[in-house]
Coordinates of C-alpha atoms (C1' of nucleotides) in Angstrom, one line a residue:
Chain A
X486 CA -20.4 2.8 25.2
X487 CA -22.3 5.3 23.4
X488 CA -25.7 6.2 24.4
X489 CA -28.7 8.5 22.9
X490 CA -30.4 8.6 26.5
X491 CA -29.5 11.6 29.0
X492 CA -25.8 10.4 30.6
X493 CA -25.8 9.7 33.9
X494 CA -23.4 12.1 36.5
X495 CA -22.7 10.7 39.5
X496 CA -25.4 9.5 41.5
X497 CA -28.4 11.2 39.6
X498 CA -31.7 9.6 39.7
X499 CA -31.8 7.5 36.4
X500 CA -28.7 5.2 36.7
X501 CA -29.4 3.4 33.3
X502 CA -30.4 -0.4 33.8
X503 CA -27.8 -3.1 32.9
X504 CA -29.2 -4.7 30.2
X505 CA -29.9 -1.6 28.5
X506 CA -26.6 -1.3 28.1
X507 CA -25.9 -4.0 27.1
X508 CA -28.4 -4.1 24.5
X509 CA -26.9 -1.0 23.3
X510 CA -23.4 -2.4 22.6
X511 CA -25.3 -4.9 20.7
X512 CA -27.6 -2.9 18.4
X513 CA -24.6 -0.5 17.4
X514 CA -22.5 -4.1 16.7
X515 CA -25.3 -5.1 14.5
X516 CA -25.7 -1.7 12.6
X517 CA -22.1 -1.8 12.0
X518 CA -22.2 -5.2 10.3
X519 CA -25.5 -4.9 8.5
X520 CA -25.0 -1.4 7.4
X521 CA -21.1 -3.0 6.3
X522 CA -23.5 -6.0 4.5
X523 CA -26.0 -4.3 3.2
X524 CA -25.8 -1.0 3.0
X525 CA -27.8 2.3 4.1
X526 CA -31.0 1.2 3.5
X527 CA -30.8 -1.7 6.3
X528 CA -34.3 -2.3 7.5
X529 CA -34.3 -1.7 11.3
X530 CA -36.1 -5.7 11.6
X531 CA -32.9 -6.6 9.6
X532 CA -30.4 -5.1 12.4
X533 CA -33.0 -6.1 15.4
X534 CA -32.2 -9.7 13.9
X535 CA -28.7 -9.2 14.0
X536 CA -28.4 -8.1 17.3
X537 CA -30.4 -10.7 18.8
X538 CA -33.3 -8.4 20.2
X539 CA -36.5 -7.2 19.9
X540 CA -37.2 -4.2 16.8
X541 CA -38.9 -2.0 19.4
X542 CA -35.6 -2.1 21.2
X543 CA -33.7 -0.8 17.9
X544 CA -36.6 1.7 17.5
X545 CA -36.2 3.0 20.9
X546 CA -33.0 3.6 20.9
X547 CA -32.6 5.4 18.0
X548 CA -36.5 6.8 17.3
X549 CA -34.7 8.8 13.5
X550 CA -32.4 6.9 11.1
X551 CA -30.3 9.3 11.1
X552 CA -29.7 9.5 14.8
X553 CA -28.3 5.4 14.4
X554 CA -25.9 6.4 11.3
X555 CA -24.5 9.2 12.9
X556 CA -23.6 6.6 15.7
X557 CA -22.7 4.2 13.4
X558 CA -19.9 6.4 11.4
X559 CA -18.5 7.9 14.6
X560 CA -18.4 4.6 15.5
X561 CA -16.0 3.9 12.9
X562 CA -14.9 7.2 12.8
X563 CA -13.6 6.9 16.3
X564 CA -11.6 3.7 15.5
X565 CA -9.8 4.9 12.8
X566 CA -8.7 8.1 14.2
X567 CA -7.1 6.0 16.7
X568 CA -5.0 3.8 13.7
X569 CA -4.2 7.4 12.3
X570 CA -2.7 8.1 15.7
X571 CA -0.6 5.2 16.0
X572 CA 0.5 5.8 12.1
X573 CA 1.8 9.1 12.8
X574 CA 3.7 7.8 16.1
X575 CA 5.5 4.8 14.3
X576 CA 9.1 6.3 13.7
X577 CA 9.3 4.7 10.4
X578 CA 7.1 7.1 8.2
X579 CA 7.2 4.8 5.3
X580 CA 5.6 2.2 7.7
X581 CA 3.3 4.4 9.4
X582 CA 1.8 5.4 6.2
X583 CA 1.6 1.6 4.6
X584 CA -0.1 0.7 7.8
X585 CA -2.6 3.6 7.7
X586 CA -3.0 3.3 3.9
X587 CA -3.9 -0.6 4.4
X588 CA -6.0 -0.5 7.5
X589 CA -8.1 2.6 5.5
X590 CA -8.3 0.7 2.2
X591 CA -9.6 -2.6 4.1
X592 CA -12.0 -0.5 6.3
X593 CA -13.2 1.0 3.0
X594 CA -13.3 -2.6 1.3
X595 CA -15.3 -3.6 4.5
X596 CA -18.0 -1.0 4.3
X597 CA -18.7 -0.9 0.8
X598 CA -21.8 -1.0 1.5
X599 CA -21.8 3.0 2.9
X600 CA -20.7 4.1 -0.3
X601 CA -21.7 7.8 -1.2
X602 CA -24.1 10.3 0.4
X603 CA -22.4 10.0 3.9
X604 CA -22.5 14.0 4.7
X605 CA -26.3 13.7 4.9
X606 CA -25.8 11.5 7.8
X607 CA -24.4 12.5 11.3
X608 CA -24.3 16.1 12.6
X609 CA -21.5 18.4 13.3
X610 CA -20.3 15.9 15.7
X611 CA -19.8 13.3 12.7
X612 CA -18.2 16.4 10.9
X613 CA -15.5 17.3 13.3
X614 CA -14.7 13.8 13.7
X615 CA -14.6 13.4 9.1
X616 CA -12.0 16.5 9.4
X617 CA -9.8 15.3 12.2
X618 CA -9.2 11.7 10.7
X619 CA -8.2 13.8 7.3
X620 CA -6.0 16.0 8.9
X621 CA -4.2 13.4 10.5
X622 CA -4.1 11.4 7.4
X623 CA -2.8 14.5 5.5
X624 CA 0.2 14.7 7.9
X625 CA 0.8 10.7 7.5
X626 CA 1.0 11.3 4.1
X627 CA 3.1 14.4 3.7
X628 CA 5.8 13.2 6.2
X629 CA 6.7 10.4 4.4
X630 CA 6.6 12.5 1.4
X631 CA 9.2 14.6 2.9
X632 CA 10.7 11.7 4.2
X633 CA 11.4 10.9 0.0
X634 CA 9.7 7.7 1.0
X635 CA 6.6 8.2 -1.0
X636 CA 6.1 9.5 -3.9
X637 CA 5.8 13.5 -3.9
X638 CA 3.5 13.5 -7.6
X639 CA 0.9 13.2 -6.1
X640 CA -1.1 15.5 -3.9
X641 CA -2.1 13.7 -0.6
X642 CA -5.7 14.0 -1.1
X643 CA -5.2 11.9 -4.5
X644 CA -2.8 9.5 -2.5
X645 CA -6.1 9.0 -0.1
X646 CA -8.8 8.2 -2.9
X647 CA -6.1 5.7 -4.3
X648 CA -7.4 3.8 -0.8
X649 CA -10.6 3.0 -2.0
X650 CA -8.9 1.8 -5.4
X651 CA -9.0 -1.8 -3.9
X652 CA -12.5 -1.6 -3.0
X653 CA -14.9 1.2 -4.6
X654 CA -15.0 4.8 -3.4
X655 CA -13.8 6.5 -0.5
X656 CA -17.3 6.7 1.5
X657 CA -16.1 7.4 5.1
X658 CA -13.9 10.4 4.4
X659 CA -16.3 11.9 2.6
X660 CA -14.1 12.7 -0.9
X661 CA -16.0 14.1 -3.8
X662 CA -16.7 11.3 -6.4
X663 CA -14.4 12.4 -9.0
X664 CA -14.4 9.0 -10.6
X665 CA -12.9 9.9 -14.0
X666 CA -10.3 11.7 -12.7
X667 CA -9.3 9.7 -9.0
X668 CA -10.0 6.1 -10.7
X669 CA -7.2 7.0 -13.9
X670 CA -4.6 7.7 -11.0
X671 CA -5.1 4.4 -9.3
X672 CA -4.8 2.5 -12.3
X673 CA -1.6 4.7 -13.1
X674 CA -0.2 3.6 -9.7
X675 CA -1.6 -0.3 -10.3
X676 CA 0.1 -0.3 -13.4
X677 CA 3.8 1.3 -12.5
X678 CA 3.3 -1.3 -9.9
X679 CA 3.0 -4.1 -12.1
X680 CA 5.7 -2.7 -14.9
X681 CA 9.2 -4.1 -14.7
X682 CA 11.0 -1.5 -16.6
Chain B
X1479 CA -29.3 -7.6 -32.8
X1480 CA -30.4 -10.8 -30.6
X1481 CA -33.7 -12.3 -30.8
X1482 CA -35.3 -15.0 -28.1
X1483 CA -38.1 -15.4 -30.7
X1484 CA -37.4 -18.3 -33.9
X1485 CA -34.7 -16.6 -36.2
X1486 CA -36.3 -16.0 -39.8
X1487 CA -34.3 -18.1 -42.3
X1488 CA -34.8 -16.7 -46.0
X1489 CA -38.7 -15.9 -46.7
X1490 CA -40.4 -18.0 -44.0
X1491 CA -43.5 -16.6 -42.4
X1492 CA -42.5 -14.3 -39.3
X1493 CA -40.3 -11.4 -40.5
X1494 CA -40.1 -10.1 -36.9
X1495 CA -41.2 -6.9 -37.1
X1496 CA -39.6 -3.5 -37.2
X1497 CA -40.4 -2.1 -33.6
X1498 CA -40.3 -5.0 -32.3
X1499 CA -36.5 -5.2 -33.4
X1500 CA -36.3 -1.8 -32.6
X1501 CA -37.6 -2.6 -28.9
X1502 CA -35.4 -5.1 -28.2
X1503 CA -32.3 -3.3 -28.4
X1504 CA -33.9 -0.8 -26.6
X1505 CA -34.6 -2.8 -23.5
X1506 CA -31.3 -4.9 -23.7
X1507 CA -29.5 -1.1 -23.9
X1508 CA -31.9 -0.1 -20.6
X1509 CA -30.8 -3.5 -18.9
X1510 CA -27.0 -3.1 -19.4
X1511 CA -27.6 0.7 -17.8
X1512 CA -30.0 -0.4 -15.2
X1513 CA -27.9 -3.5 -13.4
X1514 CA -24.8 -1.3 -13.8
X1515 CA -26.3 1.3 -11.9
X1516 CA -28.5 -0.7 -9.7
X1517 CA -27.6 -4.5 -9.5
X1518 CA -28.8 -7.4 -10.0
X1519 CA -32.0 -6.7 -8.8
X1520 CA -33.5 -3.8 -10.9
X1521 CA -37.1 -4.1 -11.0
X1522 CA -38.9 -4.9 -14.3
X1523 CA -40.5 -1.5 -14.4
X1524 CA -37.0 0.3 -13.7
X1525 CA -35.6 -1.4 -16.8
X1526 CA -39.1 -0.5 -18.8
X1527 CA -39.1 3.3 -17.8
X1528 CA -35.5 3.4 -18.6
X1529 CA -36.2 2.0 -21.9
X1530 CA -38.7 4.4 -22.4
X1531 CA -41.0 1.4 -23.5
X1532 CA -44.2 -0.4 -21.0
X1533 CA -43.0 -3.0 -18.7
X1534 CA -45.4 -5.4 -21.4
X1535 CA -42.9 -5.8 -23.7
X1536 CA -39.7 -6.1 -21.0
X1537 CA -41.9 -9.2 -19.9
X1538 CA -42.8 -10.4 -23.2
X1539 CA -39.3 -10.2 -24.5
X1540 CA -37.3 -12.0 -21.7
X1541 CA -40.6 -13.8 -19.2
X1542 CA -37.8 -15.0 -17.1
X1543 CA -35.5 -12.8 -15.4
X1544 CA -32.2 -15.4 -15.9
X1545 CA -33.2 -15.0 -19.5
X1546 CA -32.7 -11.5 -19.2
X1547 CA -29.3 -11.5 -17.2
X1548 CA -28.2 -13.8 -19.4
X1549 CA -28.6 -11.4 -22.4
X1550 CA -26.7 -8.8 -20.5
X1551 CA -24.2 -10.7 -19.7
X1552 CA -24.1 -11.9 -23.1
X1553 CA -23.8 -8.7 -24.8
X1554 CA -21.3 -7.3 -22.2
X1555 CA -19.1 -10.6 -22.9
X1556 CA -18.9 -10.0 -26.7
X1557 CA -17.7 -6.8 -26.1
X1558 CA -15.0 -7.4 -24.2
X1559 CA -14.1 -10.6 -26.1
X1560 CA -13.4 -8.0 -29.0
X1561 CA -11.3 -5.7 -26.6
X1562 CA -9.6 -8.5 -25.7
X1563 CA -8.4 -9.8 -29.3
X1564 CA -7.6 -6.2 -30.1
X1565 CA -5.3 -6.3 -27.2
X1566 CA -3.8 -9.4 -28.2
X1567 CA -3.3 -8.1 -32.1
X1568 CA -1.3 -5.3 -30.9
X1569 CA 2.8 -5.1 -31.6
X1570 CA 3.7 -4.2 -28.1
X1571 CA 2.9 -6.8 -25.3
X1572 CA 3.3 -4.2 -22.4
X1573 CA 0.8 -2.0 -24.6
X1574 CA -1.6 -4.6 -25.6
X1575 CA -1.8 -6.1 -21.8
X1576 CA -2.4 -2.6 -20.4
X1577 CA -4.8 -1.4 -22.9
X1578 CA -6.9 -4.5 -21.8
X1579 CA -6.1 -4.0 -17.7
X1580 CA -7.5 -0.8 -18.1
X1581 CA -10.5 -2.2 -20.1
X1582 CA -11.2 -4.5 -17.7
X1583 CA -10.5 -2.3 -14.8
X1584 CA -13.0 0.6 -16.0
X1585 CA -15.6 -2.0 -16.9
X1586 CA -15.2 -4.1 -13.5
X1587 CA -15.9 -0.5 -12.2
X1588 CA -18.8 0.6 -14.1
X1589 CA -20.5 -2.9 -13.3
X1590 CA -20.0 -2.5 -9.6
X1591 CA -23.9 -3.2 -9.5
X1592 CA -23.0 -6.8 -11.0
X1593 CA -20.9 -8.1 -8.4
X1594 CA -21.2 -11.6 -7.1
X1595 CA -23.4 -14.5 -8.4
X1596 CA -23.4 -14.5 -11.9
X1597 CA -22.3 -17.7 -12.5
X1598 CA -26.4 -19.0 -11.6
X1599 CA -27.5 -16.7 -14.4
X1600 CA -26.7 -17.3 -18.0
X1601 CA -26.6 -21.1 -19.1
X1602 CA -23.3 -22.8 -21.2
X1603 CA -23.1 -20.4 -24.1
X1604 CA -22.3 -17.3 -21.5
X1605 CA -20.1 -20.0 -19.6
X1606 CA -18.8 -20.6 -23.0
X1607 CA -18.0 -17.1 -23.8
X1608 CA -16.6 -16.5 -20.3
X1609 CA -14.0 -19.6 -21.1
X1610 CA -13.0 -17.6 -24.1
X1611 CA -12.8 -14.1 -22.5
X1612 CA -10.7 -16.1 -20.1
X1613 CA -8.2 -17.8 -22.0
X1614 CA -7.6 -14.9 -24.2
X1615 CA -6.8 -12.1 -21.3
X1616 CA -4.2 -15.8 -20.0
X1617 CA -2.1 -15.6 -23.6
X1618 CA -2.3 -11.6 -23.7
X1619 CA -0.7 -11.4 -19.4
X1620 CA 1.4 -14.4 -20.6
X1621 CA 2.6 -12.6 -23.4
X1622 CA 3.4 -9.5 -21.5
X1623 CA 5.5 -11.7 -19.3
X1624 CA 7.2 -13.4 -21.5
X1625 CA 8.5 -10.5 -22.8
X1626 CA 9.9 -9.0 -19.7
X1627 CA 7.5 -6.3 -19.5
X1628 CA 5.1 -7.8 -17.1
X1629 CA 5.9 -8.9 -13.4
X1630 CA 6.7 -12.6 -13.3
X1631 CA 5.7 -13.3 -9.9
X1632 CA 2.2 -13.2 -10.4
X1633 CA 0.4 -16.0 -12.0
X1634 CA -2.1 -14.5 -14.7
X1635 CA -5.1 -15.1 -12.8
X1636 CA -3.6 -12.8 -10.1
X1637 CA -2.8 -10.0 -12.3
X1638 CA -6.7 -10.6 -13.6
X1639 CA -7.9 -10.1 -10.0
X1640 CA -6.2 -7.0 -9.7
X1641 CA -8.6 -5.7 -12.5
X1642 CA -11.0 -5.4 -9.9
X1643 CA -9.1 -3.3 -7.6
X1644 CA -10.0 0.0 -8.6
X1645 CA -13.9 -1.5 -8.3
X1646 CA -14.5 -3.5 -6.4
X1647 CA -14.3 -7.3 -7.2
X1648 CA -14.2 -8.9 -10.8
X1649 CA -17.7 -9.8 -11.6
X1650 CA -17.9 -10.7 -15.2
X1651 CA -14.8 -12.7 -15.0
X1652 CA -16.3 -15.2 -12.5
X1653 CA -13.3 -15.0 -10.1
X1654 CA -13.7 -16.7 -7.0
X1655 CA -14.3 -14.1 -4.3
X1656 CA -11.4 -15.3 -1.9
X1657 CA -11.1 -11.6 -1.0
X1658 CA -8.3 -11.8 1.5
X1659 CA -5.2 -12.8 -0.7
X1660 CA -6.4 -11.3 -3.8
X1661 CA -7.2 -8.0 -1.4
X1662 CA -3.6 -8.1 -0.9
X1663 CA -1.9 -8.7 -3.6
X1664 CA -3.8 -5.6 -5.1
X1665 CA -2.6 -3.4 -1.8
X1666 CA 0.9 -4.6 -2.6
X1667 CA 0.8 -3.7 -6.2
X1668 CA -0.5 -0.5 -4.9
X1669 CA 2.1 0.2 -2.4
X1670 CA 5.0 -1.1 -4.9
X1671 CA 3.3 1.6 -7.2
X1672 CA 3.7 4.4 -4.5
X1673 CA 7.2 3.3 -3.1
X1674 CA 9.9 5.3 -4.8
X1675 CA 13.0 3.9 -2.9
Chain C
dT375 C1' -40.4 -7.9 47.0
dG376 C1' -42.5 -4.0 44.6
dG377 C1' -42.4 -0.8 41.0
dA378 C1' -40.5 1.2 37.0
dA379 C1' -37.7 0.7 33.0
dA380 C1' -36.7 -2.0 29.2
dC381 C1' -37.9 -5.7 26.4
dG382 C1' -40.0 -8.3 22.4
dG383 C1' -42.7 -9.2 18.8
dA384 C1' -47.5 -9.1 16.8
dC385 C1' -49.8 -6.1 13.9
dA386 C1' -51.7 -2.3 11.0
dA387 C1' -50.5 0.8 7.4
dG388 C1' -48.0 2.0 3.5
dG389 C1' -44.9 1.1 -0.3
dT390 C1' -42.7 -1.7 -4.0
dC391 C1' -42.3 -5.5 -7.2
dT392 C1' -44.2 -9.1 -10.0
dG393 C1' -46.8 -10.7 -13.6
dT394 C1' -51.1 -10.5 -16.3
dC395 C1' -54.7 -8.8 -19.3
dC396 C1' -56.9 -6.3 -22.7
dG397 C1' -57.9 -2.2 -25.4
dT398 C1' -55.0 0.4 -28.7
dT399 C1' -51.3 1.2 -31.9
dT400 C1' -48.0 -0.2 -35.4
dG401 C1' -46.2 -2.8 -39.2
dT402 C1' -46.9 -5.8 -43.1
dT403 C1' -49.1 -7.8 -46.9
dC404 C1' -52.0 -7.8 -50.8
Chain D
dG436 C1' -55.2 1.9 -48.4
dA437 C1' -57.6 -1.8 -46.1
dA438 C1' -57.4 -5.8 -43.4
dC439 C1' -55.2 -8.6 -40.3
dA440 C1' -51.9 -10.0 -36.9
dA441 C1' -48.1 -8.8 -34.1
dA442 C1' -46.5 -5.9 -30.7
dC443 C1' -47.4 -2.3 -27.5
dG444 C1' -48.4 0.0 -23.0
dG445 C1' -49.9 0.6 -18.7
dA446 C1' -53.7 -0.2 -15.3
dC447 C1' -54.3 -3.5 -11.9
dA448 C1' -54.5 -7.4 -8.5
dG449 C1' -51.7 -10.0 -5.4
dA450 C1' -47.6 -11.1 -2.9
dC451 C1' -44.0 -9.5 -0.3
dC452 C1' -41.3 -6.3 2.5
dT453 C1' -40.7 -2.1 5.8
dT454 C1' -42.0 1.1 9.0
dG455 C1' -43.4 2.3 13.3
dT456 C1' -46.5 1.5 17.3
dC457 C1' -48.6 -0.7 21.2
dC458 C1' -49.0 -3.5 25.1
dG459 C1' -48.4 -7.7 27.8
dT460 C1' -44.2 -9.7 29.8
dT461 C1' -39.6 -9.7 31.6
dT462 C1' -35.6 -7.8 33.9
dC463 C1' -33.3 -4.9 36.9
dC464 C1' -32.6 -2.0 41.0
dA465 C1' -33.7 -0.3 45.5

DNA sequence: TGGAAACGGACAAGGTCTGTCCGTTTGTTC
DNA sequence: GAACAAACGGACAGACCTTGTCCGTTTCCA
């Protein structure tokens, strides 16, 4: 898929061996999961393990930590951009955002593990990719809104922290912490969804 | 307040002495802040610095770190045990319940760092006082529902899962994990919250 | 089949955590 | 206020975990 090594045009000189690639696919797996498990601070032996190969092939591969987060999140970056795509082409808006706002609060259940301090990680590239998902998201949220199928008292950024209600806080999209203030709505929300009259 | 040392009945020979009573409240203060922030697995000297006091006297107080989790747990039990007779005291069920869903909810939250295994630490009495933290949060969602005020088609150890939503899973309570159904029944809650048709 | 790229994992270096020990401080008693 | 014991604090040794490198071996491609 991905890969940190010079890419290879047509027939250049250096057509990148098999099981490199391979191995790639597998490292970038494994940093998924263990970063997903355990957090940040995943020791590289830890993600070697998981991938079934060698911690000089980890280290080769991606020489700065940094360099394997960044491909981590646009990783998952990447995957969710495409669920926001499919939201926003579901004719129902009600459903396309329930679908979104599910698949963004398991993905944030999932990767509890990332929470906070993900701006450090991951360039511009990372960055583009942060601002495209929450644009997309944004227009999710305010069709149905306009659509009177969601409710319009709340500001669609607030409508996304309530997706890391069910887990802890919204890590991937990068949302300030705001704890007091985002955690008070989602229990508003629990509760109205719990009251009967 | 709790002493792992003899109690002194009426004049007998150890009056435990001021500091050291004065250092133990410290350190159980420090090791409520420091696995709430941290987990499970602070480190001795993290608790010590926190408590402003030499890791000496963390040791000397609780040798055994299960000794030491279990005072934690211990103290953060009794508190909420209080919450939740308040909760059951008060006139209005609806009021009462939410009052204590919100308790729970904020501490489940600030205790993130607990999550998961804390049924090894702490021996009967904090399996004791978990029983009774149970049972009364049962009578106070029962209540609610008995009333009308509460949804009916949640069984109360439902609606206590959902406590953990806006965190990420109960911890104190010593739920079982089974994070895909209770996952979704707090996404449903969630969505019913949002929905306005 | 030969040569280069990629692999794997042993290993040294550095860091953190545990748990102890003992000289010093603090509290209590008379 | 002096004497004694309890409690303190923090330096320190040892165990354990991580990082990052290095080099003999394996795998791929031409």
């Amino acid at each position: 898929m991905n890969k940190e090594r010079p890419a290879t045009p047509q027939g250049a000189a250096m057509p990148v061996r098999a099981d490199a690639q391979r191995n790639a696919a597998r490292v970038l797996a494994a940093a998924r999961r263990a970063v997903a498990s355990t957090g940040l601070d995943v020791s590289y032996h830890e993600i070697a393990r998981e991938a079934g190969v060698g911690v000089g092939t980890v280290y080769r591969r991606y020489p700065e930590r940094d360099q394997l987060m960044a491909a981590v999140l646009r990783d998952i970056l990447t995957e969710l951009i495409s669920t926001a795509h499919q939201a926003l082409g579901c004719d129902d808006a009600w459903e396309g955002f329930s679908s979104l706002f599910t698949d963004l609060a398991l993905y944030t259940a999932q990767n509890a593990g990332l929470s906070g301090s993900l701006d450090q990680h991951g360039g511009p590239a990372v960055a583009q990719q942060r601002h495209e998902l929450l644009d997309l998201t944004r227009q999710v949220i305010e069709r149905a809104q306009d659509q009177g199928r969601l409710r319009r008292d709340l500001p669609w950024k607030e409508v996304l922290r309530l997706t890391g209600a069910p887990a802890t806080q919204g890590c991937v999209l990068g949302l300030e912490p705001d704890p007091a203030h985002g955690h008070h709505l989602a229990l508003t929300v629990l509760l109205d969804g719990l009251r009967t009259d």
